[in-house]
Structure formats: C-alpha cells, structure tokens
Tab-separated table of C-alpha atoms and ligand atoms in Angstrom:
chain	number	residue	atom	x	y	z
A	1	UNK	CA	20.858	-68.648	60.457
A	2	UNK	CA	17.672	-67.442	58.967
A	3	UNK	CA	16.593	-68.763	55.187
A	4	UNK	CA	17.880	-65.714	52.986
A	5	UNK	CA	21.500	-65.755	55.063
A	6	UNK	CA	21.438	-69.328	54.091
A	7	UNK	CA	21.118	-68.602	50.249
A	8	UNK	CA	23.959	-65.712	50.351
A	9	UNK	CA	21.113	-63.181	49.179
A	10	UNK	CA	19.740	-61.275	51.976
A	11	UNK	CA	18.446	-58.215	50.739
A	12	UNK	CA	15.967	-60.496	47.983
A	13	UNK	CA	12.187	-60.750	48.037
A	14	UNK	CA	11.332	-64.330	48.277
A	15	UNK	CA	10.193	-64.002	44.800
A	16	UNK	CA	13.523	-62.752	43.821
A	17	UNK	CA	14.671	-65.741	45.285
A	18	UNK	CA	12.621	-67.987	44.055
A	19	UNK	CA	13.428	-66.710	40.401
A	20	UNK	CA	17.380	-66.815	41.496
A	21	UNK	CA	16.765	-70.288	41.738
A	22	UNK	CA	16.030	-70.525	37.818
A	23	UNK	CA	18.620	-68.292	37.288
A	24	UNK	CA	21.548	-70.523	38.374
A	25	UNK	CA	20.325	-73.283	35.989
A	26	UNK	CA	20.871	-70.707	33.517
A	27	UNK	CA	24.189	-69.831	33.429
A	28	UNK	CA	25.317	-73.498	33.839
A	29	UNK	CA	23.333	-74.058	30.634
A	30	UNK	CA	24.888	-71.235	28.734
A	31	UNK	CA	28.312	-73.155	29.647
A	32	UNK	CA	27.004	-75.719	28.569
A	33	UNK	CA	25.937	-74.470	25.237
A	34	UNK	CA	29.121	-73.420	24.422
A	35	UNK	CA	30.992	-76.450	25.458
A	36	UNK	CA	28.561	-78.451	23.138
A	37	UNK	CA	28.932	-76.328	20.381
A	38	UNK	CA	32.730	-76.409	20.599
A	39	UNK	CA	32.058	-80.177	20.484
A	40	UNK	CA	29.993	-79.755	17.683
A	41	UNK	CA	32.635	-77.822	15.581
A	42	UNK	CA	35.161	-80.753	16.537
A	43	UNK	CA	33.288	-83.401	15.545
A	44	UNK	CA	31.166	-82.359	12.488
A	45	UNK	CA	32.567	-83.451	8.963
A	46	UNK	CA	30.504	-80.582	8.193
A	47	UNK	CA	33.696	-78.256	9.086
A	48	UNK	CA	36.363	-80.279	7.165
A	49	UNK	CA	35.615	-78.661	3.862
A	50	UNK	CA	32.829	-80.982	2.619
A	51	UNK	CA	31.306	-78.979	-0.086
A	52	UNK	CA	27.864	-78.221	-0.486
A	53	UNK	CA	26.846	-80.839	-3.396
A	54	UNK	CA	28.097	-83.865	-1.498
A	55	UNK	CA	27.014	-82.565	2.287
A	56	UNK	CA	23.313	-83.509	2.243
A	57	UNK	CA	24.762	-87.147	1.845
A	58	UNK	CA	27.397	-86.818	3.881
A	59	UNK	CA	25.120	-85.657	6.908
A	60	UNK	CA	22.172	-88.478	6.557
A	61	UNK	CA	25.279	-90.664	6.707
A	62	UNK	CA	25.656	-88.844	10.056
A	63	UNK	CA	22.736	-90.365	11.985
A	64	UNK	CA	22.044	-93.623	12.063
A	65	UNK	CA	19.632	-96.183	9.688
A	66	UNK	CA	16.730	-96.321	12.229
A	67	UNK	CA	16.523	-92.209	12.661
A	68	UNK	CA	17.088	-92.001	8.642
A	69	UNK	CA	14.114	-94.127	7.713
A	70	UNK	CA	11.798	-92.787	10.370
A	71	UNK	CA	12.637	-89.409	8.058
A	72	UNK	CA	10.528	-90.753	5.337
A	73	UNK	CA	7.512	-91.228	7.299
A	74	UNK	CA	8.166	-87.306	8.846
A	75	UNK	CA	4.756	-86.633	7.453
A	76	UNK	CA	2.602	-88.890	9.576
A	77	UNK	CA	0.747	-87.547	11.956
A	78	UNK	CA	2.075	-90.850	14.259
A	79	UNK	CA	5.482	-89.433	14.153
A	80	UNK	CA	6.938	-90.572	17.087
A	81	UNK	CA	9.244	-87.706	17.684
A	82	UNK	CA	10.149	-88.841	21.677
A	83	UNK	CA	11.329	-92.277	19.524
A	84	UNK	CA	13.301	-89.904	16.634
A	85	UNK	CA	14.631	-88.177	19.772
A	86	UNK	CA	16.520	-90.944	20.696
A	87	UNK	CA	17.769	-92.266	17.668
A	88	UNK	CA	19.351	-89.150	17.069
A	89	UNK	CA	20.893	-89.315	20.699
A	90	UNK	CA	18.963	-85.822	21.121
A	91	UNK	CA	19.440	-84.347	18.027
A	92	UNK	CA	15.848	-84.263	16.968
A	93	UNK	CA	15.301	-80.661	16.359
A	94	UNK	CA	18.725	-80.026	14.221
A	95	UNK	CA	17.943	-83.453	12.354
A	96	UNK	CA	13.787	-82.482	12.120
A	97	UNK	CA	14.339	-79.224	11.184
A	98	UNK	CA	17.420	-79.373	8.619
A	99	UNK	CA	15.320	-82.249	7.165
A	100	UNK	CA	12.109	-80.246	6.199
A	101	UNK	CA	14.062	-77.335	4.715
A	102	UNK	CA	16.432	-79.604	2.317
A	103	UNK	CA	12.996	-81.439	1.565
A	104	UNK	CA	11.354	-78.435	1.146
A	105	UNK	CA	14.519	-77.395	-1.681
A	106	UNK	CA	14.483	-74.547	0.517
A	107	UNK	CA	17.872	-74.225	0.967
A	108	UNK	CA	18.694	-74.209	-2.872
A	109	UNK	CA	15.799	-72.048	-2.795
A	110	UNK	CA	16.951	-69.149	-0.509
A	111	UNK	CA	21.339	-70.110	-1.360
A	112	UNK	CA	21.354	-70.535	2.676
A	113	UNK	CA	24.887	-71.785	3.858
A	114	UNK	CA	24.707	-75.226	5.073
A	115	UNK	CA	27.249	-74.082	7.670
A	116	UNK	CA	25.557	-71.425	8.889
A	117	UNK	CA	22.287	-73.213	8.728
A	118	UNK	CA	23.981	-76.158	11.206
A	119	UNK	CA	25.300	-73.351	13.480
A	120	UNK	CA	21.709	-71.572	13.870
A	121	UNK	CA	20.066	-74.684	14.289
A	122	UNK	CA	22.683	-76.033	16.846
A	123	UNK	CA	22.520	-72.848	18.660
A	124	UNK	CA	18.242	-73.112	18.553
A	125	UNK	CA	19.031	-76.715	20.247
A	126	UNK	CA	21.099	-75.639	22.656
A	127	UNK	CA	19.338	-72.461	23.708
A	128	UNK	CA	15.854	-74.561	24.891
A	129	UNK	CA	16.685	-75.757	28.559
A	130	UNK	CA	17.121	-79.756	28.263
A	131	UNK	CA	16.200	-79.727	32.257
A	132	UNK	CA	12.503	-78.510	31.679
A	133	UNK	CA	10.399	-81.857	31.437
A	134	UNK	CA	7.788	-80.285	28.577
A	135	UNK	CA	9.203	-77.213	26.955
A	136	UNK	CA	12.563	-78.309	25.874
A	137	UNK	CA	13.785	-79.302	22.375
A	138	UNK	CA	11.918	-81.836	21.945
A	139	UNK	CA	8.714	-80.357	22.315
A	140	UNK	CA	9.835	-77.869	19.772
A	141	UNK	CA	11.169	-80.784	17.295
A	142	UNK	CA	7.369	-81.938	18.158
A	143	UNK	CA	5.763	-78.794	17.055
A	144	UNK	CA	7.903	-77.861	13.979
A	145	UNK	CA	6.741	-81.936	12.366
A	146	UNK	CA	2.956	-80.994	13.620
A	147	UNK	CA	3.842	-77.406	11.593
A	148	UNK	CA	5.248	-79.582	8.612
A	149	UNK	CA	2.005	-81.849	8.160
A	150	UNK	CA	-0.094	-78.890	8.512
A	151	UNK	CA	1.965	-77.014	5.291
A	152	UNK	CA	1.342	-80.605	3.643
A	153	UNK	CA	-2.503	-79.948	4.034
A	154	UNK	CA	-3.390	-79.230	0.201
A	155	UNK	CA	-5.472	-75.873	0.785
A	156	UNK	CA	-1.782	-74.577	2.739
A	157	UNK	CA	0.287	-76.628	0.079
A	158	UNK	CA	-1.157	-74.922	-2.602
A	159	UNK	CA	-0.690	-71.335	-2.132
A	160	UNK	CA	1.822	-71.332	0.389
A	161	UNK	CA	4.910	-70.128	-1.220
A	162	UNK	CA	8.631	-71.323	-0.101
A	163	UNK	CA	8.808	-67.918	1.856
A	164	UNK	CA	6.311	-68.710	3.786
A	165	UNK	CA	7.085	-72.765	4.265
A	166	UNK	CA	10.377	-71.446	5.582
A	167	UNK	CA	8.712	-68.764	7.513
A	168	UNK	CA	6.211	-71.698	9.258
A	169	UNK	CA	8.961	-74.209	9.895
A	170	UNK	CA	11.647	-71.693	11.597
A	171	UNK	CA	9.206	-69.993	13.480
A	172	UNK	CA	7.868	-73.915	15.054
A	173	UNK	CA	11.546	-74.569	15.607
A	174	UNK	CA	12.405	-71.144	17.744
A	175	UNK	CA	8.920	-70.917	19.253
A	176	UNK	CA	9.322	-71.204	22.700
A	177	UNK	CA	13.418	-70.547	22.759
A	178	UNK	CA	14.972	-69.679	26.254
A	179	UNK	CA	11.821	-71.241	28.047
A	180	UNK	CA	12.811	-71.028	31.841
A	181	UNK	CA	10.313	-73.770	32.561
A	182	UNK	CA	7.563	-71.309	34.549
A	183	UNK	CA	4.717	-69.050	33.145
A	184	UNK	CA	4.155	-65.719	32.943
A	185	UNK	CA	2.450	-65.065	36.105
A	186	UNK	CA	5.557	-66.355	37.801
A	187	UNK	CA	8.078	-63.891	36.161
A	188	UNK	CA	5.785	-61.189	37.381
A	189	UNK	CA	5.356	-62.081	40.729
A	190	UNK	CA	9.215	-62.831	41.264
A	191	UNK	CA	10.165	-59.436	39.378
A	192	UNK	CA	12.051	-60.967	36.778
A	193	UNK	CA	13.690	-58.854	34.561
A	194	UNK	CA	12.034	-60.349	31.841
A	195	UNK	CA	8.701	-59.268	32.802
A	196	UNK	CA	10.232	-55.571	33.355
A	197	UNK	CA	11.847	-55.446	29.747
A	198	UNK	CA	8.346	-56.155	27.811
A	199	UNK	CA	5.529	-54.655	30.519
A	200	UNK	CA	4.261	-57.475	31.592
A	201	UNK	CA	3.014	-58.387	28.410
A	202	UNK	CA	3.454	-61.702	25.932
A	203	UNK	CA	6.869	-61.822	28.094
A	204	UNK	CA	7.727	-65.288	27.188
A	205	UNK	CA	6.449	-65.000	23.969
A	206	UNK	CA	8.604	-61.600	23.355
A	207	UNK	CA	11.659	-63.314	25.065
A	208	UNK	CA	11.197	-66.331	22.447
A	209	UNK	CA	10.513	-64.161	19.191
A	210	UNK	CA	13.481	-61.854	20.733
A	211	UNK	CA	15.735	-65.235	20.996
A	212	UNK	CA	15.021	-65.683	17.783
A	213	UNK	CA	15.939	-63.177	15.693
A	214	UNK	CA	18.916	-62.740	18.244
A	215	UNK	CA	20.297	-66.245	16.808
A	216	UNK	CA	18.957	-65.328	13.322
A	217	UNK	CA	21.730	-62.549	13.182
A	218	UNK	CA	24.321	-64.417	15.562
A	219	UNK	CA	24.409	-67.303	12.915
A	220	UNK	CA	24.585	-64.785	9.540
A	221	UNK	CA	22.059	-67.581	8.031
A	222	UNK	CA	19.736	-64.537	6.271
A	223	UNK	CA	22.825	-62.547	5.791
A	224	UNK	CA	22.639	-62.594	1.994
A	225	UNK	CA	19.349	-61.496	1.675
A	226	UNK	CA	18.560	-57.600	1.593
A	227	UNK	CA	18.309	-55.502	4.565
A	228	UNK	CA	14.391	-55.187	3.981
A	229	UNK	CA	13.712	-58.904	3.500
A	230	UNK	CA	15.542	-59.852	7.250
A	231	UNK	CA	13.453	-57.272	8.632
A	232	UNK	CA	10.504	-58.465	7.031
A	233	UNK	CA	11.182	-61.959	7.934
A	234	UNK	CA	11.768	-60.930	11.317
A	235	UNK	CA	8.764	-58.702	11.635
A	236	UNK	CA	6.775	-61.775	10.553
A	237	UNK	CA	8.753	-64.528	12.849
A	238	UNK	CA	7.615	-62.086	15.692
A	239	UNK	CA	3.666	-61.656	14.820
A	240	UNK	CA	3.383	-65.804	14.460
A	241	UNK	CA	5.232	-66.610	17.629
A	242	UNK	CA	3.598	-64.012	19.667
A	243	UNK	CA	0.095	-65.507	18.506
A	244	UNK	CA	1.413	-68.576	20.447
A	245	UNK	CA	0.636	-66.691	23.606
A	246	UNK	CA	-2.571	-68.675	25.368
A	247	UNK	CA	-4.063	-65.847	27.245
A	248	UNK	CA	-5.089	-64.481	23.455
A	249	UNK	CA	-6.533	-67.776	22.490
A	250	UNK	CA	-9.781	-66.039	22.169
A	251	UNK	CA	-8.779	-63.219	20.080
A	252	UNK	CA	-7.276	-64.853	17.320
A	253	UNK	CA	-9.938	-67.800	17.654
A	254	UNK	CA	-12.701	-65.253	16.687
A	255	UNK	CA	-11.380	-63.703	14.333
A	256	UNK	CA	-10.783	-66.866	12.615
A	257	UNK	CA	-14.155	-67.997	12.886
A	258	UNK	CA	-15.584	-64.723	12.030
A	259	UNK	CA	-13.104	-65.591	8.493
A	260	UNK	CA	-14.763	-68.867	8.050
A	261	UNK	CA	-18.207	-67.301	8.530
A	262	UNK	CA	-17.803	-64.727	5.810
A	263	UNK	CA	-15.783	-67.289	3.708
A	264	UNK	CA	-13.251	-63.933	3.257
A	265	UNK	CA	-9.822	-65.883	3.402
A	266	UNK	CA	-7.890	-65.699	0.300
A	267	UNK	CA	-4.620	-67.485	0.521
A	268	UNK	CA	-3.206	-65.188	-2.758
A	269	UNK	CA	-3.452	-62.585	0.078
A	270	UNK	CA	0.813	-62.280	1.750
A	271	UNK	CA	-1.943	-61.454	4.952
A	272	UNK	CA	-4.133	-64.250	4.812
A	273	UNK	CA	-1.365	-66.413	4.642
A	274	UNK	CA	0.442	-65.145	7.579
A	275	UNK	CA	-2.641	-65.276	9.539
A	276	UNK	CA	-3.007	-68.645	8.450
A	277	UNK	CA	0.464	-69.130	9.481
A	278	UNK	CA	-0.153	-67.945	13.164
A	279	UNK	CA	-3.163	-70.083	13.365
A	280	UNK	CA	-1.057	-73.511	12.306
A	281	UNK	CA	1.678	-72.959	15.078
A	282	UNK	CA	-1.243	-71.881	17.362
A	283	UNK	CA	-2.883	-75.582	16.584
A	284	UNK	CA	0.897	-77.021	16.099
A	285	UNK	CA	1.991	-75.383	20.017
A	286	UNK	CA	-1.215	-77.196	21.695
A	287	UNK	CA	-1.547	-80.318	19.645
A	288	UNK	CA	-0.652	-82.964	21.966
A	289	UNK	CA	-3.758	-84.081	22.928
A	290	UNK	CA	-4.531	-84.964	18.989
A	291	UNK	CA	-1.789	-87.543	18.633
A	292	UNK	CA	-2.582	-90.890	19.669
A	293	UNK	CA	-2.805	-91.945	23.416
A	294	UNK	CA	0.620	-92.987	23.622
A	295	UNK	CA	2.496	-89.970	22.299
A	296	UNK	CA	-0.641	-87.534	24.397
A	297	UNK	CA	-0.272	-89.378	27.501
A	298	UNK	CA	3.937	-88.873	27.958
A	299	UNK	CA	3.512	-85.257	26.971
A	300	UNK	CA	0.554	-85.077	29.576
A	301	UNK	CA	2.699	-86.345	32.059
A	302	UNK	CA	5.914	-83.877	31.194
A	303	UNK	CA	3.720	-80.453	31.220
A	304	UNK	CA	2.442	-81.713	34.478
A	305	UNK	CA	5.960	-82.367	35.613
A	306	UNK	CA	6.554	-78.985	34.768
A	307	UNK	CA	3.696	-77.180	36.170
A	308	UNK	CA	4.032	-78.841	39.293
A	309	UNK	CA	7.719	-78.315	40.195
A	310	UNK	CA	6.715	-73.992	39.789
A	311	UNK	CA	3.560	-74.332	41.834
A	312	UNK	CA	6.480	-76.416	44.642
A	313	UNK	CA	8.879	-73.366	44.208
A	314	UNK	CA	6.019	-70.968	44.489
A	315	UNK	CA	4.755	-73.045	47.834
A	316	UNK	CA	7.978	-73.146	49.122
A	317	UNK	CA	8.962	-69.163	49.010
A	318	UNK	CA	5.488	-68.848	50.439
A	319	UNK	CA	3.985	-66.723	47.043
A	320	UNK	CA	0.131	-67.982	45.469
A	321	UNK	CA	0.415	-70.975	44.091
A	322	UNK	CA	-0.593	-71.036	40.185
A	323	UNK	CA	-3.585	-72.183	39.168
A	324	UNK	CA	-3.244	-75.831	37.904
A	325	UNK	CA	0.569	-76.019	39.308
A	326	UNK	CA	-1.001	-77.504	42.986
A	327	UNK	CA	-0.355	-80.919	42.688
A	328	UNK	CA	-2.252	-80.928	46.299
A	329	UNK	CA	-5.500	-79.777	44.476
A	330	UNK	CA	-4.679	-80.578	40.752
A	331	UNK	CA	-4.380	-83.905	38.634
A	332	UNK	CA	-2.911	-84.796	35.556
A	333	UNK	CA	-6.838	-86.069	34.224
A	334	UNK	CA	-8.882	-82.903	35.257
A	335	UNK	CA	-5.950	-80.571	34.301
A	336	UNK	CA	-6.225	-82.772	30.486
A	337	UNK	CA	-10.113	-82.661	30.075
A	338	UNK	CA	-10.364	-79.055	31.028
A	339	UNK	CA	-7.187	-78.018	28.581
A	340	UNK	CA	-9.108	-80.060	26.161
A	341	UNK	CA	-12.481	-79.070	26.476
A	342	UNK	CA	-11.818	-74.918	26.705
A	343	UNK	CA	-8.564	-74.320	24.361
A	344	UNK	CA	-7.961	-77.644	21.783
A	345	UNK	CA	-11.339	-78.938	20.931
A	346	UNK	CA	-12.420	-74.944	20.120
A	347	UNK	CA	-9.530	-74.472	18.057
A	348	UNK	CA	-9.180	-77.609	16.228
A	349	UNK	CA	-13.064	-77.783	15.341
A	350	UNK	CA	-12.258	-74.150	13.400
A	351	UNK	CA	-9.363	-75.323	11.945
A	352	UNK	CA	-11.616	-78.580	10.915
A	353	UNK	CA	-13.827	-76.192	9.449
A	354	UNK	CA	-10.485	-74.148	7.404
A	355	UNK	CA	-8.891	-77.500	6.223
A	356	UNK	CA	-11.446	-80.324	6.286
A	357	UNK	CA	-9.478	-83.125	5.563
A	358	UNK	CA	-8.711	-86.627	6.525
A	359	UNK	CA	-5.691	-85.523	8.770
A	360	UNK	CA	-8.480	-83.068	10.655
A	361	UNK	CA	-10.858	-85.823	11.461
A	362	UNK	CA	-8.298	-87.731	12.717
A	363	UNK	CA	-6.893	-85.378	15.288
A	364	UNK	CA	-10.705	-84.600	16.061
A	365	UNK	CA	-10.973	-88.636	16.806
A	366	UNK	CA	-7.920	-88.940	18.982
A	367	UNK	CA	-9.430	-85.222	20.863
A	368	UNK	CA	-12.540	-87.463	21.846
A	369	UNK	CA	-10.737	-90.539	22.573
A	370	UNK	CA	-8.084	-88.797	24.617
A	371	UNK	CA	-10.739	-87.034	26.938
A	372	UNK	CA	-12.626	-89.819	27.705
A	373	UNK	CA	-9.878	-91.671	28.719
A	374	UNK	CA	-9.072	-88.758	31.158
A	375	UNK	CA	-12.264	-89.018	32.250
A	376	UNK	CA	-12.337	-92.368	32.543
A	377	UNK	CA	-9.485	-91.769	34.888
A	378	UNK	CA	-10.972	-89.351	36.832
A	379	UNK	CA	-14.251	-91.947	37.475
A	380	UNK	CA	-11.530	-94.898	38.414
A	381	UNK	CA	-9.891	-92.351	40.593
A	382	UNK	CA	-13.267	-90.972	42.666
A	383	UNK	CA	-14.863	-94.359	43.004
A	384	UNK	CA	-11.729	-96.031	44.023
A	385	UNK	CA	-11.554	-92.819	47.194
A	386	UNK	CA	-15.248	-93.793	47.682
A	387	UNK	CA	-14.380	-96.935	48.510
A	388	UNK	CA	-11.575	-96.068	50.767
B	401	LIG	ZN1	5.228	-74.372	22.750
C-alpha cells in the first residue's frame, strides 16, 4: 500500500495532504465549539433572566476570588495572563476582555447587550484552536491586556475616545481568530483554499479580520448601531488587524518614524488615531519578549513548539522546510535574539520615542535583559559542544 492509499486521498498533492492534516483538527474543533457553547447556554446564570443592573455582579461572582483580584492589577505590565488563564479554568479571553469593556463603561457607553456581548466573546474563544501551543486564546487574552496598558498610556488615554478604546480592545481580542497553527508560506505551498480566496496576500491576516466581522454579525452585538457605523467599525477592525501582518513590518515602521521625525501626529485626527491604533496591536501582537523572563521564556518556548511541529509536517510530505521551523538547524535562543534584534527592538524603540514613558523603558529593559539571556544561552550551548 503506497502512502496516499494509506490516507484514503489518492489523487492529493502531498501538500494537499499535508494541509488535510490541519483540516481534520478543524472540523473536530467546530464540534467542539458548538458543544461548548451549548454548555455555555446551560450553565450561565447569564440566560436565566438576570437583568442587566445586577449581571456585572452576578458574573464576577462567576469566577473565582484569586482570578477576581488578579482583575485589579489587569493594568500591570506583569500580568500574568498564563496564571489568569488558569484561574479562570480557560476562560481568560471572555473574562479579560468582558472586563476591560465594563471598566472601560463601554458597554453603558455603546447600550451593547450583555447577552450578546457573552455570546460574541464565547464564540471569539472558541473559534482560536486550543491545540496550537502559541496562537490560541490565550495568546490573544495576552495581547488584548498588552492593548489595554497601551490605551492606559496618557498621550493614548487622552485623546482616545471610547470608539476607539472599543475599537483597540476587540480588534486585540479577534486578532489572530481561526489561526490553523502554520504561516502563510505553508497555505501557499499546500494550496489551501485560504490562500486562493485572498491571492496570496495577508491570508491569515484577511482570514482573521474576515472571522471577525463574521462573528461580529453572527452575535447581533453592533446590531443597534446604524448601518454606516458597523461598516465603519468593520472597515476599521480590518485596516488594524491586517497591519498585524509581519512581512509589512517595515512599511508601517517607516512611516511611523517618518511621523515622529516631522512631529506631524495629531491624535484630534479620527486618522492619526487609527494609525496609532494599528501601531499598538502591532507592538501588543509581538510583545512577548518585553515581559519579564518568566512570562517571555514560556511564550518562547510555545511559538517554537509551534513552528517546529509545521517545519515536521513540511519534512515529512517532503515540501521546503520553513525558515526557522527546522528544529535540525534552528534553536529556541538564535530564533529569540534574531526576532528580537530585527522586528521588537526596531519597533519598540519608535514607539519609545511616540510614548516615552515609564511603562516604555521598562519593556526596553526586559528587551535587553531577555536577549542577553538568549545569548547567554547560545554561549553555554557552543562551548558546552566544544567541549564534547
Ligand atoms: Zn498574534
């Protein structure tokens, strides 16, 4: 029996195949989804006719002390959000997010309906694959507090309006929705249909932004406003996501420094702001290694994870393997220092320069620590194959 016979596919590419593989994991997950949903309905008090005065109390009664009073440090750039994770038995991106917008009086604000507000945010939840090690919920729970301490920064705070807090915080929350766990490159290379649909271009990012407005209209949670507004906010969710998209790092980084050279930005400007907006998920999405070592080193170890098991498919259905997804050529330290050194330590030394502030220096500190401990790593690592 030869290998495609064995898989019940025989007329596939092995890049076909090697996308089928992700594909399985997806429809179990949509199952899933459902079945948890259904679960949620059942169990929430939400559904039992609690009214909306008495259901902010009603929910923080729903998770426990710990998770509660790690809530009123949510602003500390030493949020441990793998630690809120589990107090909130995997809840942290419905808890997070629900959290910031009450805080934020944004749902008085905007009249949302808390119901429909639970259902998008359960659905947002659900729809991130809990199987990928780095680009699950929780790293989107992870972003959206990085996102909320950014909007706390007082040049953000001060013109930002509640539009666009609520603009920043759902867009962090849906950012990387649907992630199947592989890049770009690989969609294109197995002929996923994904790539197809948007040209080879931004295709996760699309596919996220897509997602997005896709629950946005499932849920009915905008369905109030006016038909212009949800296409504005939609038309705005879509231009800050899709600036999340690596490979145009360079674009948006010059024209933000080419900003701070003029001194041009003028947060009364909707524009500036939005802009402004793109750049704080784009800092936000690649944070990690500006948290302390702790929190840096477990997400270090989960994107590796993840890069890794795509560079095994790609190995094993004989396509290239991906640049940094080798784990016979690449390391977790080099693949660190060189993710620091050309894409965080550019961008967060502009953003220094935007918002200089206490909570900038401090990501700029734990930037420098961070790499030389990968470096330091690296030197343990060569000397110690010297010696060999
Ligand atoms: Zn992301």
């Amino acid at each position: 029996m030869n290998s495609s016979c064995s898989l019940g596919i025989p007329s596939l590419t092995s890049g076909e195949k090697a996308h089928s593989e992700i594909e399985i994991s997806l429809s179990a997950r949509n199952i899933r989804r459902l079945l948890s949903f259904q679960r949620y309905l059942k169990s929430s008090r939400f559904f039992r006719g609690v009214t909306a005065q008495n259901s902010l109390y009603i929910l923080d009664d729903d998770y426990n002390g710990q998770a509660k009073c790690m809530l009123e440090k949510v602003g500390s750039w030493s949020f441990d959000i793998f630690l809120f994770d589990r107090l909130t038995n995997g809840n942290s991106l419905v808890t997070l997010t629900f959290h910031l917008l009450s805080h934020h009086g944004l749902i008085d604000h905007f009249q949302l309906d808390m119901v429909k507000l639970r259902r998008f945010l359960v659905m947002v939840q659900e729809d991130y694959h809990s199987q990928n090690p780095y680009h699950n919920a929780v790293h989107a729970a992870d972003v959206t507090q990085a996102m909320y301490c950014f909007l706390k920064e007082p040049k953000l705070a001060k013109s930002f309006t509640p539009w666009d807090i609520l603009l920043g915080l759902i867009a962090a929350a849906t950012h990387d929705l649907d992630h199947p766990g592989v890049n770009q490159s690989f969609l294109i290379k197995t002929n996923h249909y994904l790539a197809t649909l948007y040209k080879n271009t931004s295709v996760l990012e699309n596919h996220h932004w897509r997602s997005a407005v896709g629950l946005l209209r499932e849920s009915g949670l905008f369905a109030h406003m006016t038909l212009e507004e949800r296409q504005h906010m939609e038309g705005q969710l879509g231009s800050i996501i899709l600036a999340t998209d690596i490979s145009r790092q360079n674009e948006y980084l010059s024209q933000f420094r080419t900003h701070l050279d003029r001194g041009d930005l003028c947060l009364d400007n909707a524009s500036d702001r939005l802009f402004i907006l793109q750049m704080a998920l784009k800092c936000a999405d690649i944070c990690n290694p500006c948290r302390t070592w702790e929190l840096s080193k477990q997400w270090s170890e989960k994107v590796t994870e993840e890069f890794f098991y795509q560079g095994d498919v790609e190995r094993k259905y004989k396509l290239d393997v991906s640049p940094l997804c080798d784990r016979q050529t690449s390391n977790i330290a080099n693949i660190q220092i060189g993710f620091i050194t050309y894409l965080v330590e550019p961008l967060f030394v502009e953003w220094a320069r935007f918002s200089n502030t206490r909570l900038s220096q401090t990501m700029l500190g734990h930037v420098g620590l961070n790499k030389a401990s990968w470096k330091g790593m690296l030197q343990e690592r060569s000397s110690s194959e010297e010696a060999d």
